[in-house]
């Protein structure tokens, strides 16, 4: 039976006094992560291109007593990224956490992808994520460390037919996580991945993903939620993960672990 019950796992206030930047933090999974980090005391900076949406999201967090700042930034632009990171420091001081969640993709046959359709996604996923990581790492190196979580997907090394651009972007991020984890480990910066399966968000809905179809393929019998992704992120940001770097937590209810061998909960099919 699907287990949807949740008991509070983390210590109240365990992130008090810490500051986190969440790219794409005004919507979907990013907003869920921002809410969770804020709930445990972190100051959160929500950044993306659409300021109005960010402001509304930051206001929702403030309404629950959290400290939230909305900063408009297109992560593909190095100057905008630098300004966003500086504004974070000017507002909250030291930056302890970065969640590289911003990303995009769309369905297209690979042979029909325009050069721009290819480049725009690669630019957000790979270039934008690197620019954010680098700008924040310079401060973390100076300040004595920090933690980053990259939101990739459950199987970033596998093919993503009809989403070749987004799939290539996530595979590159998985490699980037490991390179940076090794390079920056000595500075006390931990870098890990959270790989969500198919999680209903507004963006996924727009791509025609159906929650019921998805649930039928998931061994734990339900689709994931932004809170599932946020919990994995909280763990990776916590001291309980202090010896974890360059690794991935897959949040997909077991969907990527193998094809089911039977079709009903009654048990394995005969033969
Ligand atoms: P989403 O709501 O569309 O989140 C993407 C966010 O990225 C948006 O807030 C968007 O805001 C921001 N963004 C896009 N381009 C940007 C840019 N150039 N600069 C700054 N921000 C930018 O979708 P989601 O479902 O929550 O997905 C969040 C992340 O999880 C994505 O990286 C996605 O690939 C990954 N993921 C999701 C699932 C899932 O099933 N939901 C599964 C695996 C992985 P603006 O448009 O305002 O810039």
Coordinates of C-alpha atoms and ligand atoms in Angstrom, one line a residue:
X1 CA 0.0 0.0 0.0
X2 CA 1.2 3.5 -0.8
X3 CA 2.6 5.2 2.2
X4 CA 1.7 8.9 2.2
X5 CA 2.1 9.5 5.9
X6 CA 4.9 11.8 6.9
X7 CA 6.4 12.4 10.3
X8 CA 8.7 15.3 10.8
X9 CA 12.3 14.0 10.4
X10 CA 14.5 17.0 10.8
X11 CA 15.2 19.1 13.9
X12 CA 13.2 22.3 14.0
X13 CA 15.5 25.2 13.2
X14 CA 18.4 23.1 12.0
X15 CA 19.1 25.5 9.2
X16 CA 18.6 28.7 11.2
X17 CA 21.0 31.5 10.2
X18 CA 21.9 29.8 6.9
X19 CA 21.2 31.2 3.5
X20 CA 20.2 29.2 0.4
X21 CA 19.8 30.3 -3.2
X22 CA 17.3 28.2 -5.2
X23 CA 17.3 28.7 -8.9
X24 CA 13.9 28.3 -10.5
X25 CA 12.7 28.7 -6.9
X26 CA 9.3 30.3 -7.6
X27 CA 7.6 27.3 -9.1
X28 CA 7.2 23.5 -8.9
X29 CA 10.0 21.5 -7.3
X30 CA 12.1 24.6 -6.7
X31 CA 9.4 26.3 -4.7
X32 CA 8.8 23.1 -2.7
X33 CA 12.5 23.0 -1.8
X34 CA 12.5 26.7 -0.9
X35 CA 9.5 26.2 1.4
X36 CA 11.2 23.2 3.1
X37 CA 14.5 25.0 3.6
X38 CA 12.6 28.0 5.0
X39 CA 10.5 25.9 7.3
X40 CA 13.7 24.7 8.9
X41 CA 15.0 28.2 9.4
X42 CA 17.0 29.1 6.2
X43 CA 16.9 32.5 4.5
X44 CA 15.9 31.7 1.0
X45 CA 16.6 33.5 -2.3
X46 CA 14.3 32.6 -5.1
X47 CA 15.7 33.4 -8.5
X48 CA 14.3 33.0 -12.1
X49 CA 13.3 35.1 -15.0
X50 CA 9.7 36.0 -14.2
X51 CA 9.8 38.4 -11.3
X52 CA 6.1 38.6 -10.6
X53 CA 5.9 34.9 -10.0
X54 CA 9.0 35.0 -7.8
X55 CA 7.6 37.9 -5.8
X56 CA 4.3 36.0 -5.2
X57 CA 6.3 32.8 -4.1
X58 CA 8.5 34.8 -1.8
X59 CA 5.5 36.5 -0.3
X60 CA 3.9 33.0 0.4
X61 CA 7.1 32.1 2.3
X62 CA 7.2 35.4 4.2
X63 CA 3.5 34.8 5.2
X64 CA 4.6 31.7 7.1
X65 CA 7.3 33.7 9.0
X66 CA 10.2 32.9 6.7
X67 CA 12.9 35.2 5.3
X68 CA 12.7 35.2 1.5
X69 CA 14.0 37.4 -1.3
X70 CA 13.0 37.3 -4.9
X71 CA 15.8 38.2 -7.4
X72 CA 15.2 38.3 -11.2
X73 CA 18.0 36.6 -13.0
X74 CA 18.5 34.7 -16.3
X75 CA 21.1 32.2 -15.3
X76 CA 22.4 32.0 -18.8
X77 CA 23.9 35.5 -18.3
X78 CA 27.1 35.7 -16.3
X79 CA 26.6 39.3 -15.3
X80 CA 23.0 38.7 -14.1
X81 CA 24.2 35.7 -12.1
X82 CA 27.0 37.7 -10.4
X83 CA 24.5 40.5 -9.5
X84 CA 22.0 37.9 -8.1
X85 CA 24.7 36.3 -6.0
X86 CA 26.0 39.6 -4.8
X87 CA 22.5 40.8 -3.9
X88 CA 22.1 37.6 -1.9
X89 CA 25.3 38.4 0.1
X90 CA 24.3 42.0 0.5
X91 CA 21.0 41.0 2.0
X92 CA 21.8 37.9 4.1
X93 CA 25.6 37.7 4.3
X94 CA 27.3 34.3 3.9
X95 CA 25.8 31.9 1.4
X96 CA 25.7 28.3 2.7
X97 CA 23.6 26.5 0.1
X98 CA 22.9 26.5 -3.6
X99 CA 20.1 24.5 -5.2
X100 CA 20.6 24.3 -9.0
X101 CA 17.0 23.5 -9.9
X102 CA 16.3 25.8 -12.9
X103 CA 16.0 23.8 -16.0
X104 CA 13.8 23.4 -19.1
X105 CA 12.9 20.9 -21.8
X106 CA 10.2 20.3 -24.3
X107 CA 9.0 17.4 -26.5
X108 CA 10.3 17.4 -30.0
X109 CA 11.5 14.8 -32.5
X110 CA 15.3 15.2 -32.6
X111 CA 15.3 15.7 -36.3
X112 CA 12.9 18.6 -35.9
X113 CA 14.8 20.5 -33.2
X114 CA 15.9 23.9 -34.4
X115 CA 19.4 25.1 -33.5
X116 CA 17.8 27.6 -31.2
X117 CA 15.6 24.9 -29.5
X118 CA 18.7 22.8 -28.9
X119 CA 20.9 25.7 -27.8
X120 CA 18.4 27.4 -25.5
X121 CA 18.0 24.3 -23.3
X122 CA 21.7 23.4 -23.2
X123 CA 22.3 27.0 -22.3
X124 CA 20.0 26.9 -19.3
X125 CA 20.8 23.4 -18.1
X126 CA 24.6 23.3 -18.5
X127 CA 25.9 26.9 -18.9
X128 CA 23.5 28.5 -16.5
X129 CA 24.0 25.9 -13.9
X130 CA 27.8 26.2 -14.2
X131 CA 27.7 30.0 -13.9
X132 CA 25.6 29.8 -10.7
X133 CA 27.9 27.1 -9.2
X134 CA 31.0 29.1 -10.0
X135 CA 29.8 32.4 -8.7
X136 CA 28.6 30.8 -5.4
X137 CA 31.7 28.6 -5.1
X138 CA 34.0 31.6 -5.2
X139 CA 32.2 32.9 -2.0
X140 CA 32.1 29.4 -0.4
X141 CA 35.8 28.9 -1.0
X142 CA 36.5 32.3 0.6
X143 CA 34.1 31.6 3.5
X144 CA 35.1 28.0 4.3
X145 CA 32.6 25.8 2.5
X146 CA 29.0 25.0 1.8
X147 CA 26.7 22.6 0.1
X148 CA 25.2 22.4 -3.4
X149 CA 22.4 20.2 -4.7
X150 CA 21.8 19.8 -8.4
X151 CA 18.3 18.7 -9.5
X152 CA 18.9 16.3 -12.4
X153 CA 16.6 13.3 -13.1
X154 CA 16.3 9.7 -12.0
X155 CA 18.5 8.3 -14.8
X156 CA 20.6 11.1 -16.2
X157 CA 22.9 8.6 -18.0
X158 CA 20.0 7.1 -20.0
X159 CA 18.4 8.2 -23.1
X160 CA 15.5 10.7 -23.1
X161 CA 13.8 10.2 -26.5
X162 CA 12.0 13.3 -27.7
X163 CA 13.7 15.3 -25.0
X164 CA 17.2 15.0 -26.4
X165 CA 18.2 18.5 -25.4
X166 CA 16.9 18.2 -21.8
X167 CA 18.3 14.7 -21.5
X168 CA 21.8 15.7 -22.7
X169 CA 21.6 18.7 -20.3
X170 CA 20.9 16.5 -17.2
X171 CA 23.6 13.9 -18.2
X172 CA 26.1 16.8 -18.4
X173 CA 25.0 18.0 -15.0
X174 CA 25.6 14.6 -13.5
X175 CA 29.2 14.7 -14.8
X176 CA 29.6 18.3 -13.6
X177 CA 28.5 17.3 -10.1
X178 CA 31.3 14.7 -9.9
X179 CA 34.0 17.0 -11.4
X180 CA 33.1 19.8 -9.0
X181 CA 32.7 17.5 -6.0
X182 CA 36.3 16.4 -6.5
X183 CA 37.7 19.9 -7.3
X184 CA 36.0 21.7 -4.5
X185 CA 35.8 19.0 -1.9
X186 CA 39.1 20.3 -0.3
X187 CA 37.4 23.6 0.3
X188 CA 34.6 22.0 2.3
X189 CA 32.1 22.3 -0.5
X190 CA 29.8 19.2 -0.9
X191 CA 28.0 18.8 -4.2
X192 CA 25.3 16.2 -4.7
X193 CA 22.4 15.4 -7.0
X194 CA 18.8 14.7 -6.4
X195 CA 17.3 12.8 -9.3
X196 CA 13.5 13.0 -9.4
X197 CA 11.3 10.6 -11.3
X198 CA 8.2 12.0 -12.9
X199 CA 6.7 14.4 -10.3
X200 CA 3.5 16.2 -11.2
X201 CA 4.2 20.0 -11.4
X202 CA 2.6 22.6 -13.5
X203 CA 5.4 22.3 -16.0
X204 CA 5.1 18.5 -16.2
X205 CA 1.3 18.8 -16.6
X206 CA 1.9 21.1 -19.6
X207 CA 3.9 18.4 -21.2
X208 CA 1.0 16.0 -20.9
X209 CA 2.3 13.7 -18.2
X210 CA -0.6 11.8 -16.6
X211 CA -0.3 11.1 -12.8
X212 CA -2.4 7.9 -12.9
X213 CA -0.4 6.4 -15.8
X214 CA 2.8 7.4 -13.9
X215 CA 1.6 5.8 -10.6
X216 CA 0.9 2.5 -12.3
X217 CA 4.6 2.2 -13.2
X218 CA 5.9 3.1 -9.7
X219 CA 6.7 0.2 -7.2
X220 CA 5.7 2.3 -4.2
X221 CA 2.3 2.8 -5.8
X222 CA 2.0 6.6 -5.9
X223 CA 3.5 9.4 -7.8
X224 CA 6.1 11.6 -6.1
X225 CA 5.5 15.1 -4.8
X226 CA 7.6 18.2 -4.5
X227 CA 7.9 17.4 -0.8
X228 CA 9.6 14.1 -1.6
X229 CA 12.2 16.0 -3.6
X230 CA 12.5 18.6 -0.9
X231 CA 13.1 16.0 1.8
X232 CA 16.0 14.5 -0.1
X233 CA 17.4 18.0 -0.5
X234 CA 17.1 18.7 3.2
X235 CA 19.0 15.6 4.0
X236 CA 21.8 16.5 1.6
X237 CA 22.0 20.0 3.2
X238 CA 22.1 18.5 6.7
X239 CA 25.1 17.4 8.8
X240 CA 23.8 13.9 8.4
X241 CA 25.2 14.1 4.9
X242 CA 28.5 15.6 5.9
X243 CA 30.5 12.7 4.3
X244 CA 28.4 12.6 1.1
X245 CA 29.7 14.3 -2.0
X246 CA 29.5 13.5 -5.7
X247 CA 26.6 11.2 -5.3
X248 CA 22.9 11.0 -6.3
X249 CA 19.7 10.4 -4.4
X250 CA 17.1 9.0 -6.8
X251 CA 13.5 10.1 -5.8
X252 CA 11.3 8.0 -8.0
X253 CA 9.5 5.4 -5.8
X254 CA 11.6 2.7 -7.4
X255 CA 10.5 3.4 -10.9
X256 CA 14.0 3.3 -12.4
X257 CA 15.0 0.1 -10.5
X258 CA 13.7 -2.3 -13.1
X259 CA 10.6 -3.4 -15.0
X260 CA 7.9 -4.9 -12.8
X261 CA 7.6 -8.7 -13.1
X262 CA 3.9 -8.9 -12.3
X263 CA 0.9 -6.7 -13.1
X264 CA -1.2 -6.7 -9.9
X265 CA -0.7 -6.3 -6.2
X266 CA -2.0 -9.8 -5.8
X267 CA 1.4 -11.3 -6.4
X268 CA 3.6 -12.5 -9.1
X269 CA 2.0 -13.9 -12.3
X270 CA 2.1 -17.7 -12.5
X271 CA 4.9 -19.2 -14.7
Ligands
LIG1 P1 9.4 24.3 -13.6 O1 8.3 24.7 -12.6 O2 9.2 24.7 -15.0 O3 10.8 24.8 -13.0 C1 11.8 25.3 -13.8 C2 12.2 26.6 -13.2 O4 13.4 27.1 -13.9 C3 11.1 27.7 -13.4 O5 10.9 28.3 -12.2 C4 11.8 28.7 -14.4 O6 11.4 30.0 -14.1 C5 13.3 28.4 -14.1 N1 14.1 28.8 -15.3 C6 14.0 28.3 -16.5 N2 14.9 28.9 -17.3 C7 15.6 29.8 -16.5 C8 16.7 30.7 -16.8 N3 17.2 30.8 -18.0 N4 17.1 31.4 -15.8 C9 16.6 31.3 -14.5 N5 15.6 30.4 -14.2 C10 15.1 29.7 -15.2 O7 9.5 22.7 -13.6 P2 9.7 21.6 -12.4 O8 8.9 20.4 -12.8 O9 9.5 22.2 -11.1 O10 11.2 21.2 -12.6 C11 12.2 21.7 -11.8 C12 13.6 21.0 -12.1 O11 13.4 19.6 -11.9 C13 14.0 21.2 -13.6 O12 15.4 21.3 -13.7 C14 13.5 19.9 -14.2 O13 14.2 19.5 -15.3 C15 13.8 18.9 -13.0 N6 13.0 17.7 -13.1 C16 11.7 17.7 -12.9 C17 11.0 16.5 -12.9 C18 9.5 16.5 -12.8 O14 8.9 15.4 -13.0 N7 8.8 17.6 -12.4 C19 11.6 15.3 -13.1 C20 13.0 15.3 -13.2 C21 13.7 16.5 -13.2 P3 11.3 31.2 -15.2 O15 10.6 30.6 -16.4 O16 10.6 32.3 -14.6 O17 12.7 31.6 -15.6

